[in-house]
mmCIF file of C-alpha atoms in Angstrom:
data_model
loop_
_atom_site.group_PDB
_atom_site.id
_atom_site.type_symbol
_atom_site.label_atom_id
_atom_site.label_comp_id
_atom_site.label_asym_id
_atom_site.label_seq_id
_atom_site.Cartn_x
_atom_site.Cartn_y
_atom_site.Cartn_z
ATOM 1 C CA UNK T 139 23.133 0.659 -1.413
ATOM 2 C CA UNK T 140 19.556 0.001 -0.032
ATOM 3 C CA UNK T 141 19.846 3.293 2.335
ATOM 4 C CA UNK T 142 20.867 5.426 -0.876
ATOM 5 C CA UNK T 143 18.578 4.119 -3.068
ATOM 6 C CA UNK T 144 15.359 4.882 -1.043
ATOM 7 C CA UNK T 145 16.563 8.180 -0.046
ATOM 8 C CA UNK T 146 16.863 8.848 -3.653
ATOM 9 C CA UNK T 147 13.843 7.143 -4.957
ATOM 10 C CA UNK T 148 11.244 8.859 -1.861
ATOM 11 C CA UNK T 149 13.332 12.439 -2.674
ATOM 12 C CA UNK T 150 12.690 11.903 -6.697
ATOM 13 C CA UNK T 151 9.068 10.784 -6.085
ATOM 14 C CA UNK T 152 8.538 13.963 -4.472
ATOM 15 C CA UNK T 153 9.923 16.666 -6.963
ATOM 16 C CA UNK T 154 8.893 14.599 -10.446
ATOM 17 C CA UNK T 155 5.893 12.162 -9.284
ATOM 18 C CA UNK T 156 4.612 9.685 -12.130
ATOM 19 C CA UNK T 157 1.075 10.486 -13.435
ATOM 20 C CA UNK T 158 -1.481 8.325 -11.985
ATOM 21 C CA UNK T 159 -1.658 7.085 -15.908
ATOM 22 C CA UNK T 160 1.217 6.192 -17.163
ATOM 23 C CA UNK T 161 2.641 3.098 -19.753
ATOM 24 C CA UNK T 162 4.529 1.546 -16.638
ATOM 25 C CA UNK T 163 1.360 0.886 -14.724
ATOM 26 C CA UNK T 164 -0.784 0.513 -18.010
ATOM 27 C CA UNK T 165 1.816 -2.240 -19.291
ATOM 28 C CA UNK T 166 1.994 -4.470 -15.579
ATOM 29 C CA UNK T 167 -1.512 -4.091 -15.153
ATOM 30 C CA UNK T 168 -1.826 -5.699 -18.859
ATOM 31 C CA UNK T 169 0.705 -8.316 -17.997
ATOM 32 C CA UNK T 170 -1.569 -9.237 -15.014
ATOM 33 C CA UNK T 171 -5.027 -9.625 -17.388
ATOM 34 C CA UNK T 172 -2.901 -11.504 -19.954
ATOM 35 C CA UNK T 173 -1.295 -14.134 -17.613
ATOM 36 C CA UNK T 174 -4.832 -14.780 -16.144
ATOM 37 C CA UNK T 175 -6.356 -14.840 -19.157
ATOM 38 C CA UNK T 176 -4.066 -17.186 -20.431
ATOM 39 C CA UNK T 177 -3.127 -19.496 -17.894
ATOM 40 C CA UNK T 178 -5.952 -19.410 -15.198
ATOM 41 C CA UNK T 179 -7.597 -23.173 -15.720
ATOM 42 C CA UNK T 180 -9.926 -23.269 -12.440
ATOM 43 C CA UNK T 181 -7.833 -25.668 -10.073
ATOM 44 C CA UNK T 182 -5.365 -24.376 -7.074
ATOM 45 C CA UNK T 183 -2.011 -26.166 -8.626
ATOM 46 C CA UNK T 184 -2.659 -24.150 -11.821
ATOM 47 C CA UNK T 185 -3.631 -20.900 -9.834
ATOM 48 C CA UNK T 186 -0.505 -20.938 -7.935
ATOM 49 C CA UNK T 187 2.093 -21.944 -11.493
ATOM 50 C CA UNK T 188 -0.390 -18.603 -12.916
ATOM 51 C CA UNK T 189 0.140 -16.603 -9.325
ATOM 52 C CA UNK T 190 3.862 -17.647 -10.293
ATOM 53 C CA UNK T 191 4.425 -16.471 -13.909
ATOM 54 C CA UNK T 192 3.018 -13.441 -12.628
ATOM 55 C CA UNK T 193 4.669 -12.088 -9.605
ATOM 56 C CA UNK T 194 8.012 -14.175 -9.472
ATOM 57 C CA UNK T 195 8.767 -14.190 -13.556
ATOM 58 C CA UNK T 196 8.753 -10.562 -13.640
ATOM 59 C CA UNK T 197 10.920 -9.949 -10.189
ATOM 60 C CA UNK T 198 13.908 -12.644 -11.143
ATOM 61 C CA UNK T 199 13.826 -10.685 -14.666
ATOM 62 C CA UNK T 200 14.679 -7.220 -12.352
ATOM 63 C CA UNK T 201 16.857 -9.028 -10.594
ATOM 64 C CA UNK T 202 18.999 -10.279 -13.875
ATOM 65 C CA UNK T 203 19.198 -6.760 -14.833
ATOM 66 C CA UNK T 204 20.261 -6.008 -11.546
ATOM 67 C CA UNK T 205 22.802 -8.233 -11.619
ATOM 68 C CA UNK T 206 24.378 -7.726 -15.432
ATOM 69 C CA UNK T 207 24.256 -4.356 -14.674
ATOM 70 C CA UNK T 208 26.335 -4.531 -11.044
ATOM 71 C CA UNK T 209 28.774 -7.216 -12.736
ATOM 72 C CA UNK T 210 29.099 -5.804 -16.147
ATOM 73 C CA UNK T 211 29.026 -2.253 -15.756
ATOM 74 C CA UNK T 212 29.329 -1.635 -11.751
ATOM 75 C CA UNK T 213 27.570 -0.895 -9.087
ATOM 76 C CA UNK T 214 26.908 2.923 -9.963
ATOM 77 C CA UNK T 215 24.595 1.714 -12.703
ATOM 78 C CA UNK T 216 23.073 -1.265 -10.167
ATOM 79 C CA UNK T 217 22.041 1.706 -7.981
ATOM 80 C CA UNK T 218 20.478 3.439 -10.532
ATOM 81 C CA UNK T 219 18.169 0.219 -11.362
ATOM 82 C CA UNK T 220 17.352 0.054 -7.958
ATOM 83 C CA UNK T 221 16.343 3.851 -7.815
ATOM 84 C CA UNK T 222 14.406 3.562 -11.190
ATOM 85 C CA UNK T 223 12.785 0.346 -9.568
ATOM 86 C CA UNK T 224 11.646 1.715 -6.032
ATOM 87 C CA UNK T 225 10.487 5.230 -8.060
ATOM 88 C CA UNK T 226 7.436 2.892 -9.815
ATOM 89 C CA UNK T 227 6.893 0.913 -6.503
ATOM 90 C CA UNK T 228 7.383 2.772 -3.751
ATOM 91 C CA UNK T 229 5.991 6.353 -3.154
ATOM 92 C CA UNK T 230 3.258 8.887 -1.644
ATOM 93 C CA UNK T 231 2.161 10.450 -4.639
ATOM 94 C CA UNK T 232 0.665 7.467 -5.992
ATOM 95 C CA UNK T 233 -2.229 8.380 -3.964
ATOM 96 C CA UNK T 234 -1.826 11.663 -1.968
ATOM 97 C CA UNK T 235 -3.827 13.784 -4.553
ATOM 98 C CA UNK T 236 -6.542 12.285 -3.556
ATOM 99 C CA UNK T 237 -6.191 13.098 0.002
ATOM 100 C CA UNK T 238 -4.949 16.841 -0.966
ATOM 101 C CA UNK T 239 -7.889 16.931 -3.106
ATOM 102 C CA UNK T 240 -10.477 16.111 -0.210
ATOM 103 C CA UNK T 241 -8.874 18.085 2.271
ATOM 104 C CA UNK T 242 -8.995 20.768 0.336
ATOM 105 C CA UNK T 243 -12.308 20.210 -0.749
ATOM 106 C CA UNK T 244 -13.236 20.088 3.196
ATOM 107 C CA UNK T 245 -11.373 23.136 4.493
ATOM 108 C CA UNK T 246 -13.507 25.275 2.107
ATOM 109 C CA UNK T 247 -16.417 23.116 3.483
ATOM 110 C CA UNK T 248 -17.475 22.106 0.223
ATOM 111 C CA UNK T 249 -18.649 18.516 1.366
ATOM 112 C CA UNK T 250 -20.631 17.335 -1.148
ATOM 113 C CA UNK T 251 -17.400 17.817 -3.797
ATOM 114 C CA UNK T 252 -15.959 16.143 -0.737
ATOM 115 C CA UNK T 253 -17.702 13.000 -1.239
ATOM 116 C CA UNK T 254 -17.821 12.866 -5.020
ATOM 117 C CA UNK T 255 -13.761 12.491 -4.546
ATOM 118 C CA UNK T 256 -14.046 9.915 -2.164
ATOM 119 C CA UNK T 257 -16.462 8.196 -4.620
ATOM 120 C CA UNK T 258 -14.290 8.521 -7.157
ATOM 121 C CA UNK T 259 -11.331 7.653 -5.655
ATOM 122 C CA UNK T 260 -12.544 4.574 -4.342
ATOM 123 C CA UNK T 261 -15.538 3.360 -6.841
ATOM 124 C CA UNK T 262 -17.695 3.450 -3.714
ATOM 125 C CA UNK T 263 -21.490 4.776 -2.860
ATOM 126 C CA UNK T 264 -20.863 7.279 -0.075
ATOM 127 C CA UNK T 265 -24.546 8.638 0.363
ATOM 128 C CA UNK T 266 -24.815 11.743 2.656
ATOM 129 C CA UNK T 267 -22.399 10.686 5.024
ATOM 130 C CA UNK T 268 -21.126 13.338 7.645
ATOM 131 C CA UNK T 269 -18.205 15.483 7.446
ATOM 132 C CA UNK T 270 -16.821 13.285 10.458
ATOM 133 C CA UNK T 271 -17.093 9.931 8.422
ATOM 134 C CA UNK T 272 -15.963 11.731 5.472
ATOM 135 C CA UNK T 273 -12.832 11.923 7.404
ATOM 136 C CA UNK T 274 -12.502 8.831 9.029
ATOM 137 C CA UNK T 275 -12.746 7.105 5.635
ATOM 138 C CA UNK T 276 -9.932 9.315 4.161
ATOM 139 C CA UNK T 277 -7.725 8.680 6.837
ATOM 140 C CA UNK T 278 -8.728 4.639 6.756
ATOM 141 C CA UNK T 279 -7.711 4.869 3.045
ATOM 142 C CA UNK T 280 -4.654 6.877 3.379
ATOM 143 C CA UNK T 281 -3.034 4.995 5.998
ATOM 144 C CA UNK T 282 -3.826 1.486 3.899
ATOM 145 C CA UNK T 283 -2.347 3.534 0.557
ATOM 146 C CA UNK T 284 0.763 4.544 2.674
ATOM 147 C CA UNK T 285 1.463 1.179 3.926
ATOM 148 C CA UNK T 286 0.665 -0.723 0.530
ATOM 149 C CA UNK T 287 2.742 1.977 -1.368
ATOM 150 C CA UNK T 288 5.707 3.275 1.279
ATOM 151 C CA UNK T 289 5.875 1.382 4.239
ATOM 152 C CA UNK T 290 5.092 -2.416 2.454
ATOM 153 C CA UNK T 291 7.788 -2.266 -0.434
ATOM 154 C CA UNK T 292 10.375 -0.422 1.972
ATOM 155 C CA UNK T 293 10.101 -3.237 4.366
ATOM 156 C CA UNK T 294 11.126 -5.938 1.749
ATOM 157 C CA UNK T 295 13.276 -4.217 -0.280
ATOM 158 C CA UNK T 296 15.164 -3.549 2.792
ATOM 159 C CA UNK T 297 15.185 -6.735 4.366
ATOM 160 C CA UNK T 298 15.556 -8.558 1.427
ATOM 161 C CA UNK T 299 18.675 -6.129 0.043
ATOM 162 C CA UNK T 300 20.518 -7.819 3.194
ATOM 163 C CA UNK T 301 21.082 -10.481 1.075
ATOM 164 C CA UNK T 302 21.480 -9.097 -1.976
ATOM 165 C CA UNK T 303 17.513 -9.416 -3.255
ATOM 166 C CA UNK T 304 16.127 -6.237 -2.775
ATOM 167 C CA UNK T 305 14.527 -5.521 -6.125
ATOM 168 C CA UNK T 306 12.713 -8.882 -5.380
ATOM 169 C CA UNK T 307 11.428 -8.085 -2.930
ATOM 170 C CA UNK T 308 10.104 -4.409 -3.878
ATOM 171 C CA UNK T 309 8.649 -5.753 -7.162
ATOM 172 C CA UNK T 310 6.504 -9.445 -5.651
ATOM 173 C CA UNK T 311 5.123 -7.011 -2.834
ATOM 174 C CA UNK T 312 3.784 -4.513 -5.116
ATOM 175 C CA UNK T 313 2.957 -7.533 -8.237
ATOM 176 C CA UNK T 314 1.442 -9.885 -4.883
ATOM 177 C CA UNK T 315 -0.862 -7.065 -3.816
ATOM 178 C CA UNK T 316 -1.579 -5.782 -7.694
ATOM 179 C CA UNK T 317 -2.668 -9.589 -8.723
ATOM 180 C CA UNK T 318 -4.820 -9.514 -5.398
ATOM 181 C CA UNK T 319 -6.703 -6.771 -5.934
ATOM 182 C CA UNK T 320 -7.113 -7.015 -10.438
ATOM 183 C CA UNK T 321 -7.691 -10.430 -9.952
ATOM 184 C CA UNK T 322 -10.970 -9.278 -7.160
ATOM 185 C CA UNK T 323 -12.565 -7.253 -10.163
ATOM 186 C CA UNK T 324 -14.063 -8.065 -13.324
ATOM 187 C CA UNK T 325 -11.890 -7.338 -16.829
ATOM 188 C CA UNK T 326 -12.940 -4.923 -19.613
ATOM 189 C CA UNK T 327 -14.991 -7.788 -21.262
ATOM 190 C CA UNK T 328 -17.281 -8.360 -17.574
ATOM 191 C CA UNK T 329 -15.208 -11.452 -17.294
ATOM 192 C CA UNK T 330 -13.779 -12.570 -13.711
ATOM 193 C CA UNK T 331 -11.069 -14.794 -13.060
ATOM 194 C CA UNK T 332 -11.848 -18.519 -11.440
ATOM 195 C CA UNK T 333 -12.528 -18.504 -7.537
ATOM 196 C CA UNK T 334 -9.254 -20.856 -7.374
ATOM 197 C CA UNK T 335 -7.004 -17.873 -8.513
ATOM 198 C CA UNK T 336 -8.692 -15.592 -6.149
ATOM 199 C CA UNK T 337 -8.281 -17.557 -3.198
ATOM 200 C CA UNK T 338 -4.703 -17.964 -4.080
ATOM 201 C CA UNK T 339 -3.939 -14.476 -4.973
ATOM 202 C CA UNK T 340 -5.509 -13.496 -1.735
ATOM 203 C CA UNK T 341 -3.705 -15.774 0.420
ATOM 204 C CA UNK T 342 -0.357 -14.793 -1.377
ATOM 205 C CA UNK T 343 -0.956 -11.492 -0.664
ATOM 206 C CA UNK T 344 -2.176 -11.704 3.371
ATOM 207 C CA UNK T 345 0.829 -14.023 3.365
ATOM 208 C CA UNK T 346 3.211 -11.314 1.283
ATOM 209 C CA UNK T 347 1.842 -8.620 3.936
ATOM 210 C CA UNK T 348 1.931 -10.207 7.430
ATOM 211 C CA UNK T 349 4.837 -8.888 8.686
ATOM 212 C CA UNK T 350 5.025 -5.825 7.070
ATOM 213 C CA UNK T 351 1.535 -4.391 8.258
ATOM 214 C CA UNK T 352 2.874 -5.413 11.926
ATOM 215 C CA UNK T 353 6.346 -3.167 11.443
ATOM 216 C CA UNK T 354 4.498 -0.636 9.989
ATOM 217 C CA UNK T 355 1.493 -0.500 12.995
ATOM 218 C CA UNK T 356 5.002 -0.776 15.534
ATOM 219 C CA UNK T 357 6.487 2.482 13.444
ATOM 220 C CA UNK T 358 3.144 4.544 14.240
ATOM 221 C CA UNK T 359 3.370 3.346 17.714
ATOM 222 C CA UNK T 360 7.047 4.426 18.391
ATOM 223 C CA UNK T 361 6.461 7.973 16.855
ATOM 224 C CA UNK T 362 2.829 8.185 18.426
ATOM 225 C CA UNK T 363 1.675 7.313 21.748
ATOM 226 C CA UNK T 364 3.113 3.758 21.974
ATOM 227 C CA UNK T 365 0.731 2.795 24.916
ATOM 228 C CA UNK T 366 -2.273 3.895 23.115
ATOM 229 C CA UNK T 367 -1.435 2.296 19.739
ATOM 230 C CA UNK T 368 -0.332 -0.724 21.437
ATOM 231 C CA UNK T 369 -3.573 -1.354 23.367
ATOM 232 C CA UNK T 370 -5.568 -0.527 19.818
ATOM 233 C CA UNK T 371 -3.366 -3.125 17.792
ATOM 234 C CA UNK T 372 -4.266 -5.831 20.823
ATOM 235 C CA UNK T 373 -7.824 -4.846 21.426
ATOM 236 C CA UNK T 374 -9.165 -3.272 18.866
ATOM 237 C CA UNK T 375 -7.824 -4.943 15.094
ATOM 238 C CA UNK T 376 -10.579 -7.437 15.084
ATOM 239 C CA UNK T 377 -13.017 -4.817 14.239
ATOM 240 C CA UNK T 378 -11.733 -4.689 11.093
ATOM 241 C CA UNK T 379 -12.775 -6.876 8.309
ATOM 242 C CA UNK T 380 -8.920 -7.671 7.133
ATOM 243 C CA UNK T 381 -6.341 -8.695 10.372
ATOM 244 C CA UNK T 382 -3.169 -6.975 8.518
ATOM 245 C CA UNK T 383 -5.339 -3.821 7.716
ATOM 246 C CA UNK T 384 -6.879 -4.152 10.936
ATOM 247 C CA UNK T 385 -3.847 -3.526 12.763
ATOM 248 C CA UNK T 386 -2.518 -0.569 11.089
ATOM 249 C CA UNK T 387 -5.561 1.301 11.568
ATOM 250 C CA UNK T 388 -5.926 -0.005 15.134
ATOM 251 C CA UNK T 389 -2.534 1.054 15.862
ATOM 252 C CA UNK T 390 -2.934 4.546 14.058
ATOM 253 C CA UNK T 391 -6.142 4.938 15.767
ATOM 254 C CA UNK T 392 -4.193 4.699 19.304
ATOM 255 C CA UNK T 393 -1.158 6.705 17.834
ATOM 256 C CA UNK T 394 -2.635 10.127 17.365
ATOM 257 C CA UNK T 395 -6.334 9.393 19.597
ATOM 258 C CA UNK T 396 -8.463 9.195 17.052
ATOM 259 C CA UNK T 397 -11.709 6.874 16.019
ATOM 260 C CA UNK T 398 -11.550 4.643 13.151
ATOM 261 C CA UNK T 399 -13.896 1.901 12.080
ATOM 262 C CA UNK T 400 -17.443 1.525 11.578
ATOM 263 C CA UNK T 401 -19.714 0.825 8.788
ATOM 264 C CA UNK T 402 -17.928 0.115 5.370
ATOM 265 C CA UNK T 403 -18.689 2.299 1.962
ATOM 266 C CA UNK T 404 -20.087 0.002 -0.219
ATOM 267 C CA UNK T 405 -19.286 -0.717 -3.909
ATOM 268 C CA UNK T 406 -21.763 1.327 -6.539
ATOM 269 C CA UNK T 407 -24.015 -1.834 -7.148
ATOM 270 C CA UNK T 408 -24.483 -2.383 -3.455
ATOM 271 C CA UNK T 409 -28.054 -1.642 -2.325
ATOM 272 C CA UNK T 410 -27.777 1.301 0.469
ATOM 273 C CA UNK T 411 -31.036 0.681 1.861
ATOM 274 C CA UNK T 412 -30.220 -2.891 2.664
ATOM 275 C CA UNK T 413 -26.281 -2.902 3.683
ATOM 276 C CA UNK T 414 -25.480 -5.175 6.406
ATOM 277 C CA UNK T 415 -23.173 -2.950 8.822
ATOM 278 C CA UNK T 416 -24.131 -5.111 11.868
ATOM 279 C CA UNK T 417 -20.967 -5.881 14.167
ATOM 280 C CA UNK T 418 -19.168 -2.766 12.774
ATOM 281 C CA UNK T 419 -17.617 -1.140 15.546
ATOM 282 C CA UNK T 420 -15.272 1.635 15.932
ATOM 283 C CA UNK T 421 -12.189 2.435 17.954
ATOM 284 C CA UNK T 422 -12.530 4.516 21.020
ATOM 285 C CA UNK T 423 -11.128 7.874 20.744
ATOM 286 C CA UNK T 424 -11.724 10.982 19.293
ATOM 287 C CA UNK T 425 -14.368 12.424 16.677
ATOM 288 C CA UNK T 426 -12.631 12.564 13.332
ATOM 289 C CA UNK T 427 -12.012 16.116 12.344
ATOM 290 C CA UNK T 428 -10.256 17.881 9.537
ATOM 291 C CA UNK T 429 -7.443 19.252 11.831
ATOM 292 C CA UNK T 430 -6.609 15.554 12.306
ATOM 293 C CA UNK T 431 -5.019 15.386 8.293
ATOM 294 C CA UNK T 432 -2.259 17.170 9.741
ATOM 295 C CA UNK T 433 -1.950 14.702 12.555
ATOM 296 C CA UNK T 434 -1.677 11.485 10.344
ATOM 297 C CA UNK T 435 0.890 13.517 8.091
ATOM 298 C CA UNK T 436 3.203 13.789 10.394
ATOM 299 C CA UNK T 437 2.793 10.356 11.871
ATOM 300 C CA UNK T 438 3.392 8.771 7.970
ATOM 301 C CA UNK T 439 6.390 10.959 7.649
ATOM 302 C CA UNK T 440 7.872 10.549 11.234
ATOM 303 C CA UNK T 441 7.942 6.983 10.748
ATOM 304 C CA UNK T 442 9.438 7.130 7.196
ATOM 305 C CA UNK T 443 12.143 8.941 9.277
ATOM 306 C CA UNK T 444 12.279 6.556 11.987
ATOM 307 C CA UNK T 445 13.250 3.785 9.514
ATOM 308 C CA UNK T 446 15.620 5.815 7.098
ATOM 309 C CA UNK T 447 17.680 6.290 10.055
ATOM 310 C CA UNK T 448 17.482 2.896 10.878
ATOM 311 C CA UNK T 449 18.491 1.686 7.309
ATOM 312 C CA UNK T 450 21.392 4.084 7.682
ATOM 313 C CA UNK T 451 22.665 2.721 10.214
ATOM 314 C CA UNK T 452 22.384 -0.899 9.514
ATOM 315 C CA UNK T 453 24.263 0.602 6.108
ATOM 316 C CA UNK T 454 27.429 2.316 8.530
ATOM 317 C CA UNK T 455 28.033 -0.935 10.950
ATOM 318 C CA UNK T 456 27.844 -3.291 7.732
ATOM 319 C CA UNK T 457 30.511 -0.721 6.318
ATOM 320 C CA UNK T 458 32.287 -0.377 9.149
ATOM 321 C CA UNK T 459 32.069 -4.196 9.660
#
């Protein structure tokens, strides 16, 4: 079932994408503000029962649909959930307009619309950074947005559909990383949720990702140039500010010979003049260039082969077995 209802999800995702607006996201990203709002009281026990309500109440609900629907009406219908589930978690086109957008915006060599879009995409000062950090920072992005929305849910879904939990799994990885990231902001009303609740969101979530980051920096090794991407993800991770982040980007760095890292865009409060960039350091390889898009393209999608195929299989010797 778990092969099938990627392949389905990934191929749906592609011809009818959701808009980047839409009541699904609008609805679980109210759930998130009310359950903070509500239950955060400023000490770690609480944070974690709020953490809780949040990620693991909505996934055992998906997973009692899953169930009454397999048992009740049969397993064509439990596929279907699962399809409908991994088309709002899992998928490129929750983010790849953005990177169309700025490519596209670069190949006519219209930089300055070039940065607006990363500004906007982002909510970052960019400045009158060069066309070479322009790219560098669109690839950094892209490859995070690929893992957090492809490569991150596939991984748990699949693992945990070995025992019969995949829609768990697909729906705390994207709620874990969701909480983690709302919770880092402040609401519509300027107010911010206790430091308790952050810290716990944020371990939850480097917890929720450890693994995954690691499969997905060994997937761009395997379809890149292993050697290279393997000496980045030992040697060169710590010189970015988040370990799991830091080794996909060290690894994709390696994979297609490319430099990533440096100084950090800053959010639009930040003062430019004073930013503290000291100890930022890059990843050898080469100059980022537009003609390297095409590079990390095929790299995302080679590796959402690689693992398909591996999924499939794992599906025909359980069958078989």
């Amino acid at each position: 079932m778990s092969f099938f209802a990627i392949l389905l999800a990934l191929v749906l995702e592609q011809a009818r994408p959701l808009n980047a607006v839409n009541w699904i996201y609008t609805t679980v990203a109210h759930w998130v503000a009310w359950v903070a709002r509500t239950f955060d009281a400023g000490v770690r026990h609480q944070a974690w029962i709020t953490w809780g309500i949040t990620v693991i109440g909505p996934a055992l609900l998906t997973m009692a649909v899953h169930w009454l629907l397999e048992f009740g009406l049969g397993w064509l219908f439990a596929v279907v959930w699962n399809v409908a589930l991994l088309y709002v978690t899992l998928g490129f086109r929750q983010f790849s307009h953005h990177f169309t957008a700025i490519r596209e915006a670069l190949e006519d060599g219209d930089e300055t619309k070039a940065r607006e879009l990363l500004a906007e995409w982002q909510q970052v000062q960019v400045g009158h950074i060069p066309r070479s950090e322009i790219v560098r920072h669109v690839i950094e992005y892209s490859m995070i947005a690929a893992h957090r929305h492809v490569f991150g849910v596939f991984f748990w879904y699949a693992i945990l559909s070995i025992i019969g939990l995949g829609p768990v799994g697909a729906v705390v990885y994207r709620l874990t990383e969701l909480a983690q990231r709302r919770w880092q902001e402040p609401t519509e009303d300027g107010s911010v949720v206790s430091e308790a609740l952050q810290s716990v969101a944020s371990r939850a979530w480097q917890a929720m990702d450890w693994l995954p980051s690691r499969m997905t920096a060994l997937g761009f090794a395997i379809v890149g140039s292993f050697e290279d991407a393997m000496d980045g993800w030992r040697n060169h991770a710590q010189n970015f500010p988040n370990d799991n982040d830091g080794v996909i980007l060290a690894a994709t760095a390696g994979a297609i010979n490319i430099r990533l890292g440096g100084a950090p865009l800053q959010a639009p409060n930040d003062d430019l003049e004073t930013n503290d960039t000291a100890g930022a350091s890059s990843t050898p390889g080469r100059t980022p260039e537009v003609a390297h898009f095409a590079q990390v393209v095929g790299l995302v999608w080679r590796t959402v082969i690689m693992w398909l195929v591996l999924v499939a299989l794992l599906t025909m010797a359980n069958l078989v077995g």
